mmCIF file with all atom_site columns, C-alpha atoms in Angstrom:
data_model
loop_
_atom_site.group_PDB
_atom_site.id
_atom_site.type_symbol
_atom_site.label_atom_id
_atom_site.label_alt_id
_atom_site.label_comp_id
_atom_site.label_asym_id
_atom_site.label_entity_id
_atom_site.label_seq_id
_atom_site.pdbx_PDB_ins_code
_atom_site.Cartn_x
_atom_site.Cartn_y
_atom_site.Cartn_z
_atom_site.occupancy
_atom_site.B_iso_or_equiv
_atom_site.pdbx_formal_charge
_atom_site.auth_seq_id
_atom_site.auth_comp_id
_atom_site.auth_asym_id
_atom_site.auth_atom_id
_atom_site.pdbx_PDB_model_num
ATOM 1   C CA . MET A 1 1   ? -7.083  16.038  -8.626  1.00 77.00 ? 1   MET A CA 1
ATOM 2   C CA . THR A 1 2   ? -9.365  14.496  -11.227 1.00 90.00 ? 2   THR A CA 1
ATOM 3   C CA . LYS A 1 3   ? -12.741 13.297  -10.756 1.00 94.00 ? 3   LYS A CA 1
ATOM 4   C CA . ARG A 1 4   ? -11.778 10.013  -10.980 1.00 95.00 ? 4   ARG A CA 1
ATOM 5   C CA . ARG A 1 5   ? -8.972  10.073  -8.582  1.00 95.00 ? 5   ARG A CA 1
ATOM 6   C CA . MET A 1 6   ? -11.270 11.791  -6.101  1.00 95.00 ? 6   MET A CA 1
ATOM 7   C CA . ILE A 1 7   ? -13.975 8.992   -6.539  1.00 96.00 ? 7   ILE A CA 1
ATOM 8   C CA . THR A 1 8   ? -11.294 6.372   -6.016  1.00 97.00 ? 8   THR A CA 1
ATOM 9   C CA . ALA A 1 9   ? -9.890  8.096   -2.914  1.00 97.00 ? 9   ALA A CA 1
ATOM 10  C CA . ALA A 1 10  ? -13.533 8.257   -1.502  1.00 97.00 ? 10  ALA A CA 1
ATOM 11  C CA . ALA A 1 11  ? -13.914 4.519   -2.307  1.00 97.00 ? 11  ALA A CA 1
ATOM 12  C CA . GLY A 1 12  ? -10.719 3.676   -0.549  1.00 97.00 ? 12  GLY A CA 1
ATOM 13  C CA . ALA A 1 13  ? -11.531 5.578   2.490   1.00 98.00 ? 13  ALA A CA 1
ATOM 14  C CA . ALA A 1 14  ? -15.003 4.336   2.655   1.00 98.00 ? 14  ALA A CA 1
ATOM 15  C CA . ALA A 1 15  ? -13.592 0.881   2.498   1.00 97.00 ? 15  ALA A CA 1
ATOM 16  C CA . PHE A 1 16  ? -10.997 0.889   5.133   1.00 97.00 ? 16  PHE A CA 1
ATOM 17  C CA . THR A 1 17  ? -13.328 3.159   7.580   1.00 97.00 ? 17  THR A CA 1
ATOM 18  C CA . LEU A 1 18  ? -15.953 0.245   7.154   1.00 96.00 ? 18  LEU A CA 1
ATOM 19  C CA . CYS A 1 19  ? -13.115 -2.274  8.176   1.00 94.00 ? 19  CYS A CA 1
ATOM 20  C CA . ALA A 1 20  ? -12.202 -0.103  10.976  1.00 94.00 ? 20  ALA A CA 1
ATOM 21  C CA . VAL A 1 21  ? -15.706 0.138   12.527  1.00 96.00 ? 21  VAL A CA 1
ATOM 22  C CA . GLY A 1 22  ? -16.289 -3.634  11.922  1.00 95.00 ? 22  GLY A CA 1
ATOM 23  C CA . LEU A 1 23  ? -13.167 -4.470  13.848  1.00 94.00 ? 23  LEU A CA 1
ATOM 24  C CA . HIS A 1 24  ? -14.264 -1.763  16.656  1.00 95.00 ? 24  HIS A CA 1
ATOM 25  C CA . LEU A 1 25  ? -11.124 0.086   16.434  1.00 92.00 ? 25  LEU A CA 1
ATOM 26  C CA . SER A 1 26  ? -10.417 3.293   18.368  1.00 92.00 ? 26  SER A CA 1
ATOM 27  C CA . PRO A 1 27  ? -11.212 6.601   16.724  1.00 94.00 ? 27  PRO A CA 1
ATOM 28  C CA . LEU A 1 28  ? -7.295  7.290   16.171  1.00 94.00 ? 28  LEU A CA 1
ATOM 29  C CA . ALA A 1 29  ? -7.017  4.118   14.191  1.00 93.00 ? 29  ALA A CA 1
ATOM 30  C CA . LEU A 1 30  ? -10.158 4.541   12.244  1.00 95.00 ? 30  LEU A CA 1
ATOM 31  C CA . ALA A 1 31  ? -8.944  8.130   11.119  1.00 96.00 ? 31  ALA A CA 1
ATOM 32  C CA . ARG A 1 32  ? -5.462  6.400   10.360  1.00 96.00 ? 32  ARG A CA 1
ATOM 33  C CA . LEU A 1 33  ? -7.208  3.845   8.210   1.00 97.00 ? 33  LEU A CA 1
ATOM 34  C CA . ALA A 1 34  ? -9.755  6.313   6.609   1.00 97.00 ? 34  ALA A CA 1
ATOM 35  C CA . LEU A 1 35  ? -6.630  8.368   5.742   1.00 97.00 ? 35  LEU A CA 1
ATOM 36  C CA . LEU A 1 36  ? -4.381  5.447   4.425   1.00 98.00 ? 36  LEU A CA 1
ATOM 37  C CA . GLY A 1 37  ? -7.637  3.819   2.365   1.00 98.00 ? 37  GLY A CA 1
ATOM 38  C CA . ALA A 1 38  ? -8.120  7.576   0.671   1.00 98.00 ? 38  ALA A CA 1
ATOM 39  C CA . ALA A 1 39  ? -4.369  7.703   -0.051  1.00 98.00 ? 39  ALA A CA 1
ATOM 40  C CA . LEU A 1 40  ? -4.387  4.209   -1.609  1.00 98.00 ? 40  LEU A CA 1
ATOM 41  C CA . GLY A 1 41  ? -7.446  4.966   -3.750  1.00 98.00 ? 41  GLY A CA 1
ATOM 42  C CA . ALA A 1 42  ? -5.789  7.937   -5.093  1.00 98.00 ? 42  ALA A CA 1
ATOM 43  C CA . VAL A 1 43  ? -2.364  6.220   -5.847  1.00 97.00 ? 43  VAL A CA 1
ATOM 44  C CA . VAL A 1 44  ? -4.136  3.224   -7.494  1.00 97.00 ? 44  VAL A CA 1
ATOM 45  C CA . GLU A 1 45  ? -5.966  5.115   -9.912  1.00 97.00 ? 45  GLU A CA 1
ATOM 46  C CA . SER A 1 46  ? -2.485  7.320   -10.776 1.00 96.00 ? 46  SER A CA 1
ATOM 47  C CA . ASP A 1 47  ? -0.604  4.054   -10.732 1.00 95.00 ? 47  ASP A CA 1
ATOM 48  C CA . LEU A 1 48  ? -2.864  2.414   -13.180 1.00 95.00 ? 48  LEU A CA 1
ATOM 49  C CA . ALA A 1 49  ? -3.608  5.613   -15.541 1.00 94.00 ? 49  ALA A CA 1
ATOM 50  C CA . GLN A 1 50  ? -0.170  7.001   -15.516 1.00 93.00 ? 50  GLN A CA 1
ATOM 51  C CA . ARG A 1 51  ? 2.602   4.318   -13.848 1.00 92.00 ? 51  ARG A CA 1
ATOM 52  C CA . ARG A 1 52  ? 3.235   6.906   -11.200 1.00 93.00 ? 52  ARG A CA 1
ATOM 53  C CA . ILE A 1 53  ? 2.926   6.828   -7.327  1.00 95.00 ? 53  ILE A CA 1
ATOM 54  C CA . PRO A 1 54  ? 2.757   10.846  -6.639  1.00 95.00 ? 54  PRO A CA 1
ATOM 55  C CA . ASN A 1 55  ? 4.842   11.782  -3.932  1.00 94.00 ? 55  ASN A CA 1
ATOM 56  C CA . ARG A 1 56  ? 2.287   14.746  -3.177  1.00 96.00 ? 56  ARG A CA 1
ATOM 57  C CA . ILE A 1 57  ? -0.127  11.832  -2.205  1.00 96.00 ? 57  ILE A CA 1
ATOM 58  C CA . VAL A 1 58  ? 2.375   9.268   -0.232  1.00 96.00 ? 58  VAL A CA 1
ATOM 59  C CA . VAL A 1 59  ? 4.288   11.543  1.565   1.00 96.00 ? 59  VAL A CA 1
ATOM 60  C CA . PRO A 1 60  ? 1.747   13.636  3.449   1.00 97.00 ? 60  PRO A CA 1
ATOM 61  C CA . ALA A 1 61  ? -0.419  10.444  4.079   1.00 97.00 ? 61  ALA A CA 1
ATOM 62  C CA . ALA A 1 62  ? 2.597   8.576   5.711   1.00 95.00 ? 62  ALA A CA 1
ATOM 63  C CA . VAL A 1 63  ? 3.571   11.611  7.793   1.00 95.00 ? 63  VAL A CA 1
ATOM 64  C CA . ALA A 1 64  ? -0.247  11.990  8.917   1.00 96.00 ? 64  ALA A CA 1
ATOM 65  C CA . CYS A 1 65  ? -0.336  8.153   9.714   1.00 93.00 ? 65  CYS A CA 1
ATOM 66  C CA . ALA A 1 66  ? 2.927   8.182   11.700  1.00 90.00 ? 66  ALA A CA 1
ATOM 67  C CA . ALA A 1 67  ? 1.474   11.231  13.697  1.00 92.00 ? 67  ALA A CA 1
ATOM 68  C CA . LEU A 1 68  ? -1.754  9.253   14.308  1.00 91.00 ? 68  LEU A CA 1
ATOM 69  C CA . TRP A 1 69  ? 0.020   6.083   15.336  1.00 87.00 ? 69  TRP A CA 1
ATOM 70  C CA . VAL A 1 70  ? 2.299   8.085   17.989  1.00 86.00 ? 70  VAL A CA 1
ATOM 71  C CA . ALA A 1 71  ? -0.791  9.912   19.418  1.00 89.00 ? 71  ALA A CA 1
ATOM 72  C CA . GLY A 1 72  ? -2.348  6.373   19.589  1.00 84.00 ? 72  GLY A CA 1
ATOM 73  C CA . GLY A 1 73  ? 0.974   4.812   20.930  1.00 80.00 ? 73  GLY A CA 1
ATOM 74  C CA . ILE A 1 74  ? 3.458   2.803   19.039  1.00 74.00 ? 74  ILE A CA 1
ATOM 75  C CA . VAL A 1 75  ? 3.945   -0.750  19.284  1.00 71.00 ? 75  VAL A CA 1
ATOM 76  C CA . PRO A 1 76  ? 7.755   -0.825  18.591  1.00 73.00 ? 76  PRO A CA 1
ATOM 77  C CA . PHE A 1 77  ? 8.195   -4.454  17.440  1.00 72.00 ? 77  PHE A CA 1
ATOM 78  C CA . ALA A 1 78  ? 5.483   -3.566  14.686  1.00 68.00 ? 78  ALA A CA 1
ATOM 79  C CA . LEU A 1 79  ? 7.306   -0.608  13.558  1.00 80.00 ? 79  LEU A CA 1
ATOM 80  C CA . ILE A 1 80  ? 10.972  -2.476  13.582  1.00 85.00 ? 80  ILE A CA 1
ATOM 81  C CA . ASP A 1 81  ? 9.763   -5.533  11.393  1.00 83.00 ? 81  ASP A CA 1
ATOM 82  C CA . GLY A 1 82  ? 7.898   -3.187  8.961   1.00 85.00 ? 82  GLY A CA 1
ATOM 83  C CA . VAL A 1 83  ? 10.652  -0.881  8.559   1.00 86.00 ? 83  VAL A CA 1
ATOM 84  C CA . VAL A 1 84  ? 13.209  -3.752  8.003   1.00 89.00 ? 84  VAL A CA 1
ATOM 85  C CA . LEU A 1 85  ? 11.022  -5.001  4.882   1.00 88.00 ? 85  LEU A CA 1
ATOM 86  C CA . VAL A 1 86  ? 10.771  -1.379  3.565   1.00 90.00 ? 86  VAL A CA 1
ATOM 87  C CA . VAL A 1 87  ? 14.783  -1.597  3.961   1.00 92.00 ? 87  VAL A CA 1
ATOM 88  C CA . VAL A 1 88  ? 14.686  -4.893  2.158   1.00 92.00 ? 88  VAL A CA 1
ATOM 89  C CA . LEU A 1 89  ? 12.535  -3.444  -0.783  1.00 90.00 ? 89  LEU A CA 1
ATOM 90  C CA . LEU A 1 90  ? 14.770  -0.168  -0.840  1.00 92.00 ? 90  LEU A CA 1
ATOM 91  C CA . ALA A 1 91  ? 17.870  -2.298  -1.148  1.00 93.00 ? 91  ALA A CA 1
ATOM 92  C CA . LEU A 1 92  ? 15.996  -4.167  -4.143  1.00 90.00 ? 92  LEU A CA 1
ATOM 93  C CA . SER A 1 93  ? 14.793  -0.719  -5.830  1.00 90.00 ? 93  SER A CA 1
ATOM 94  C CA . LEU A 1 94  ? 18.115  0.380   -5.819  1.00 92.00 ? 94  LEU A CA 1
ATOM 95  C CA . CYS A 1 95  ? 19.702  -2.514  -7.360  1.00 91.00 ? 95  CYS A CA 1
ATOM 96  C CA . ARG A 1 96  ? 17.067  -3.368  -9.837  1.00 86.00 ? 96  ARG A CA 1
ATOM 97  C CA . SER A 1 97  ? 14.990  -0.181  -10.325 1.00 80.00 ? 97  SER A CA 1
ATOM 98  C CA . GLN A 1 98  ? 13.350  -1.993  -13.383 1.00 80.00 ? 98  GLN A CA 1
ATOM 99  C CA . ALA A 1 99  ? 11.737  -4.605  -10.943 1.00 78.00 ? 99  ALA A CA 1
ATOM 100 C CA . LEU A 1 100 ? 10.671  -2.035  -8.070  1.00 86.00 ? 100 LEU A CA 1
ATOM 101 C CA . GLY A 1 101 ? 10.329  1.635   -8.151  1.00 89.00 ? 101 GLY A CA 1
ATOM 102 C CA . MET A 1 102 ? 10.997  4.161   -5.539  1.00 92.00 ? 102 MET A CA 1
ATOM 103 C CA . GLY A 1 103 ? 7.261   5.035   -5.419  1.00 92.00 ? 103 GLY A CA 1
ATOM 104 C CA . ASP A 1 104 ? 6.600   1.413   -4.466  1.00 93.00 ? 104 ASP A CA 1
ATOM 105 C CA . VAL A 1 105 ? 8.912   1.465   -1.627  1.00 93.00 ? 105 VAL A CA 1
ATOM 106 C CA . LYS A 1 106 ? 7.135   4.819   -0.289  1.00 95.00 ? 106 LYS A CA 1
ATOM 107 C CA . LEU A 1 107 ? 4.106   3.307   -0.717  1.00 95.00 ? 107 LEU A CA 1
ATOM 108 C CA . ALA A 1 108 ? 5.364   0.187   1.182   1.00 94.00 ? 108 ALA A CA 1
ATOM 109 C CA . LEU A 1 109 ? 6.353   2.849   4.145   1.00 93.00 ? 109 LEU A CA 1
ATOM 110 C CA . LEU A 1 110 ? 2.674   4.219   4.096   1.00 95.00 ? 110 LEU A CA 1
ATOM 111 C CA . LEU A 1 111 ? 1.352   0.709   4.515   1.00 95.00 ? 111 LEU A CA 1
ATOM 112 C CA . VAL A 1 112 ? 3.541   -0.128  7.538   1.00 92.00 ? 112 VAL A CA 1
ATOM 113 C CA . LEU A 1 113 ? 2.673   3.292   9.173   1.00 91.00 ? 113 LEU A CA 1
ATOM 114 C CA . GLY A 1 114 ? -0.890  3.187   8.140   1.00 92.00 ? 114 GLY A CA 1
ATOM 115 C CA . LEU A 1 115 ? -1.575  -0.478  9.330   1.00 92.00 ? 115 LEU A CA 1
ATOM 116 C CA . ASP A 1 116 ? -0.369  -0.466  12.925  1.00 81.00 ? 116 ASP A CA 1
ATOM 117 C CA . GLY A 1 117 ? 1.257   -3.727  12.798  1.00 83.00 ? 117 GLY A CA 1
ATOM 118 C CA . ARG A 1 118 ? -0.174  -5.489  9.949   1.00 89.00 ? 118 ARG A CA 1
ATOM 119 C CA . GLY A 1 119 ? 1.995   -3.863  7.462   1.00 89.00 ? 119 GLY A CA 1
ATOM 120 C CA . VAL A 1 120 ? 4.379   -6.722  6.998   1.00 90.00 ? 120 VAL A CA 1
ATOM 121 C CA . LEU A 1 121 ? 1.703   -9.006  6.214   1.00 94.00 ? 121 LEU A CA 1
ATOM 122 C CA . ALA A 1 122 ? -0.196  -6.672  3.895   1.00 95.00 ? 122 ALA A CA 1
ATOM 123 C CA . LEU A 1 123 ? 3.205   -6.201  1.837   1.00 92.00 ? 123 LEU A CA 1
ATOM 124 C CA . LEU A 1 124 ? 3.753   -10.020 1.604   1.00 94.00 ? 124 LEU A CA 1
ATOM 125 C CA . VAL A 1 125 ? 0.104   -10.742 0.581   1.00 96.00 ? 125 VAL A CA 1
ATOM 126 C CA . ALA A 1 126 ? 0.338   -8.022  -2.024  1.00 96.00 ? 126 ALA A CA 1
ATOM 127 C CA . LEU A 1 127 ? 3.681   -9.415  -3.285  1.00 93.00 ? 127 LEU A CA 1
ATOM 128 C CA . ALA A 1 128 ? 2.320   -12.931 -3.476  1.00 96.00 ? 128 ALA A CA 1
ATOM 129 C CA . LEU A 1 129 ? -1.047  -11.548 -5.410  1.00 96.00 ? 129 LEU A CA 1
ATOM 130 C CA . ALA A 1 130 ? 1.465   -9.649  -7.823  1.00 94.00 ? 130 ALA A CA 1
ATOM 131 C CA . ALA A 1 131 ? 3.413   -12.521 -8.022  1.00 91.00 ? 131 ALA A CA 1
ATOM 132 C CA . CYS A 1 132 ? 0.424   -14.844 -8.970  1.00 93.00 ? 132 CYS A CA 1
ATOM 133 C CA . PHE A 1 133 ? -0.577  -12.471 -11.566 1.00 92.00 ? 133 PHE A CA 1
ATOM 134 C CA . GLY A 1 134 ? 2.744   -12.254 -13.189 1.00 87.00 ? 134 GLY A CA 1
ATOM 135 C CA . VAL A 1 135 ? 2.543   -15.980 -13.575 1.00 88.00 ? 135 VAL A CA 1
ATOM 136 C CA . LEU A 1 136 ? -0.970  -15.878 -15.181 1.00 89.00 ? 136 LEU A CA 1
ATOM 137 C CA . LEU A 1 137 ? 0.519   -13.467 -17.562 1.00 86.00 ? 137 LEU A CA 1
ATOM 138 C CA . VAL A 1 138 ? 3.345   -15.617 -18.433 1.00 85.00 ? 138 VAL A CA 1
ATOM 139 C CA . VAL A 1 139 ? 0.934   -18.523 -18.949 1.00 87.00 ? 139 VAL A CA 1
ATOM 140 C CA . ARG A 1 140 ? -1.189  -16.478 -20.944 1.00 84.00 ? 140 ARG A CA 1
ATOM 141 C CA . HIS A 1 141 ? 1.381   -14.343 -23.287 1.00 79.00 ? 141 HIS A CA 1
ATOM 142 C CA . GLY A 1 142 ? 4.324   -16.687 -22.931 1.00 76.00 ? 142 GLY A CA 1
ATOM 143 C CA . ARG A 1 143 ? 7.925   -14.875 -22.615 1.00 74.00 ? 143 ARG A CA 1
ATOM 144 C CA . ALA A 1 144 ? 6.419   -11.697 -23.584 1.00 68.00 ? 144 ALA A CA 1
ATOM 145 C CA . GLY A 1 145 ? 4.113   -11.649 -20.213 1.00 62.00 ? 145 GLY A CA 1
ATOM 146 C CA . GLY A 1 146 ? 7.294   -11.714 -18.059 1.00 63.00 ? 146 GLY A CA 1
ATOM 147 C CA . SER A 1 147 ? 8.587   -8.628  -19.694 1.00 67.00 ? 147 SER A CA 1
ATOM 148 C CA . ARG A 1 148 ? 5.415   -6.586  -18.812 1.00 73.00 ? 148 ARG A CA 1
ATOM 149 C CA . GLN A 1 149 ? 5.582   -4.124  -15.828 1.00 80.00 ? 149 GLN A CA 1
ATOM 150 C CA . LEU A 1 150 ? 2.956   -4.513  -13.327 1.00 86.00 ? 150 LEU A CA 1
ATOM 151 C CA . PRO A 1 151 ? 1.670   -1.334  -11.386 1.00 92.00 ? 151 PRO A CA 1
ATOM 152 C CA . LEU A 1 152 ? 1.925   -2.587  -7.624  1.00 93.00 ? 152 LEU A CA 1
ATOM 153 C CA . ALA A 1 153 ? -0.314  -0.160  -6.019  1.00 96.00 ? 153 ALA A CA 1
ATOM 154 C CA . PRO A 1 154 ? -3.483  -2.061  -6.648  1.00 97.00 ? 154 PRO A CA 1
ATOM 155 C CA . PHE A 1 155 ? -1.754  -4.959  -5.319  1.00 97.00 ? 155 PHE A CA 1
ATOM 156 C CA . PHE A 1 156 ? -0.512  -3.132  -2.205  1.00 97.00 ? 156 PHE A CA 1
ATOM 157 C CA . ALA A 1 157 ? -4.069  -1.897  -1.645  1.00 97.00 ? 157 ALA A CA 1
ATOM 158 C CA . ALA A 1 158 ? -5.762  -5.441  -2.041  1.00 97.00 ? 158 ALA A CA 1
ATOM 159 C CA . GLY A 1 159 ? -2.929  -6.948  0.357   1.00 97.00 ? 159 GLY A CA 1
ATOM 160 C CA . ALA A 1 160 ? -3.740  -3.932  2.987   1.00 97.00 ? 160 ALA A CA 1
ATOM 161 C CA . LEU A 1 161 ? -7.632  -4.982  2.943   1.00 96.00 ? 161 LEU A CA 1
ATOM 162 C CA . ILE A 1 162 ? -6.761  -8.746  3.111   1.00 96.00 ? 162 ILE A CA 1
ATOM 163 C CA . ALA A 1 163 ? -4.502  -7.941  6.097   1.00 96.00 ? 163 ALA A CA 1
ATOM 164 C CA . LEU A 1 164 ? -7.042  -5.961  7.923   1.00 94.00 ? 164 LEU A CA 1
ATOM 165 C CA . LEU A 1 165 ? -9.733  -8.509  7.556   1.00 93.00 ? 165 LEU A CA 1
ATOM 166 C CA . ALA A 1 166 ? -7.200  -11.551 8.334   1.00 87.00 ? 166 ALA A CA 1
#
């Protein structure tokens, strides 16, 4: 792991931990959010630098978040609506892989498992932020701006923080 990725992972863990402390969440929720923040920080750095979302970060973090969620008690409806949204994103990725990569779908699943019922809000906010940024690119660069690929991990991380604070 690069020094820059370790720094962004630590910053992500710190930001999400501060949110959990400020919201007076349980120790299990605090651990889950710290883990989510660390994973998001590392993934944002990777997506910006290499346009990749590494499975070696996302998959273990998703499994750990799921285990912490089970240990703290699952809210079934929060899981159902989140999984439905991830399935929709998966279908979009399979139909139009240039629009949404499989790494983005796995990252969406991590958000659903890590945010304890706030995953859908986080994903919707993230996609809205990405769409707004895309519109700005088109306004600034014309048609050429519409053909640029955006790394979605930074928008997912921002959406997760906004959903936590909402």
